[in-house]
Amino acid sequence: MLKQFLVGLFGWLFFSAAQAEPIRIVAAENFYGQIAAQLGGPYVAVTSILQNPQQDPHLFSSNPEIAKAIAKADFVIYNGLGYDSWMVNLIEAANSKTKHIIIVGDLTDKTLGANPHIWYDPHTMLVYANYLTAQLSQLDSVHQAFYHQQMESFKADYEKLMAKIQTLKTQFHGVPVIATEPVFNEMAAALGLMMQGQNFQLSIMNGTEPSANATKAFEDALRNHQVKVLIYNNQVSNPVTDRMRKIAEKAHIPVVGISEIQPPEQNYWTWMNQSLDALASALTREISSDLF
Ligand SMILES: [Zn+2]
């Protein structure tokens, strides 16, 4: 009798463990996917679509494997604000009515036409993480305590990053910088940097030729040392941005490389920290060399 009971009990335990399938999440961009994995731990299975920091993410095209993953997902997460509008078609094609869709841009106060690179504003990530934690807790209330504990650890990482941004801001606020594409601009604003060349950046982002005026102003800013650093988007380069990089190098303006998509060996926090460190050391060198 006892033996039968035990066999039954183990059978039941085995059965329920096998039943507990992770929540399937598909994220259009790997930084949203990695944070979902951090928040969901063993209870989520995450697939990220854009994960190659060598490719221009503005020129993405889908494949059948991605379409299949979206069709099977419990949560689909994408940036919005026109950055990844191909997701709209993919979700529509997947035709699943029960799907939870999170458009991160819609959680912020940004609207279409705003700079879509909102993940370079850490506050966006906090808003997103809070929202996702609430969603996971609702769908899988058994593990609510776990999700809240993960969110606490996320907040600790966030506070550390914000403290670093504050420190750098006191050092560098008001310093003029320039960039080939607006990928880093939200972070530059958080640091109080004065971003130049914004018309030029918009053309590069949209894949159009910058105007003669915008191009000349950009070149002059570099040649005449009106900026302390050139922030270069490694992922969105073309002959025009390449030329600007060469002009900067010739004028001895430091070039700081930034990527749009998180390098696969990093997480959001190490990625942001590394970008900030590279920028801070370039600015420090440049500003101290001005004193002599
Ligand atoms: Zn971009």
Short mmCIF file of N, CA, C and O in Angstrom, two decimals, residues 32 58 91 179 207 213 219 225 236 242 250 275:
data_model
loop_
_atom_site.label_atom_id
_atom_site.label_comp_id
_atom_site.label_asym_id
_atom_site.label_seq_id
_atom_site.Cartn_x
_atom_site.Cartn_y
_atom_site.Cartn_z
N TYR A 32 16.58 43.34 -24.73
CA TYR A 32 15.28 43.07 -24.08
C TYR A 32 15.17 41.59 -23.72
O TYR A 32 14.62 41.23 -22.68
N HIS A 58 18.86 48.22 -38.85
CA HIS A 58 17.81 48.94 -39.56
C HIS A 58 17.47 48.26 -40.89
O HIS A 58 16.53 48.64 -41.56
N ILE A 91 4.03 39.31 -36.30
CA ILE A 91 3.03 38.97 -35.29
C ILE A 91 1.68 38.72 -35.95
O ILE A 91 0.97 37.78 -35.62
N ALA A 179 28.24 62.56 -33.15
CA ALA A 179 28.03 61.13 -33.39
C ALA A 179 27.56 60.92 -34.82
O ALA A 179 26.91 61.79 -35.39
N GLY A 207 19.10 56.01 -43.69
CA GLY A 207 19.71 55.51 -44.92
C GLY A 207 19.64 56.48 -46.08
O GLY A 207 19.63 56.07 -47.24
N ASN A 213 24.97 70.94 -46.35
CA ASN A 213 25.17 71.79 -45.17
C ASN A 213 25.49 70.97 -43.93
O ASN A 213 26.40 71.29 -43.17
N GLU A 219 31.92 68.08 -40.69
CA GLU A 219 33.37 68.07 -40.95
C GLU A 219 34.06 69.21 -40.22
O GLU A 219 35.13 69.03 -39.64
N HIS A 225 38.03 71.24 -34.14
CA HIS A 225 38.04 70.81 -32.73
C HIS A 225 36.92 71.44 -31.91
O HIS A 225 37.11 71.83 -30.76
N VAL A 236 26.20 50.77 -38.02
CA VAL A 236 25.59 51.48 -39.14
C VAL A 236 26.67 52.36 -39.76
O VAL A 236 26.82 53.52 -39.44
N ASP A 242 32.32 56.57 -42.65
CA ASP A 242 33.71 56.15 -42.70
C ASP A 242 34.64 57.34 -42.92
O ASP A 242 35.69 57.46 -42.29
N LYS A 250 42.39 62.08 -38.29
CA LYS A 250 43.41 63.01 -38.80
C LYS A 250 43.50 64.25 -37.89
O LYS A 250 44.58 64.79 -37.68
N SER A 275 30.73 50.80 -22.49
CA SER A 275 30.58 51.96 -23.37
C SER A 275 30.90 53.25 -22.60
O SER A 275 31.58 54.14 -23.11
#
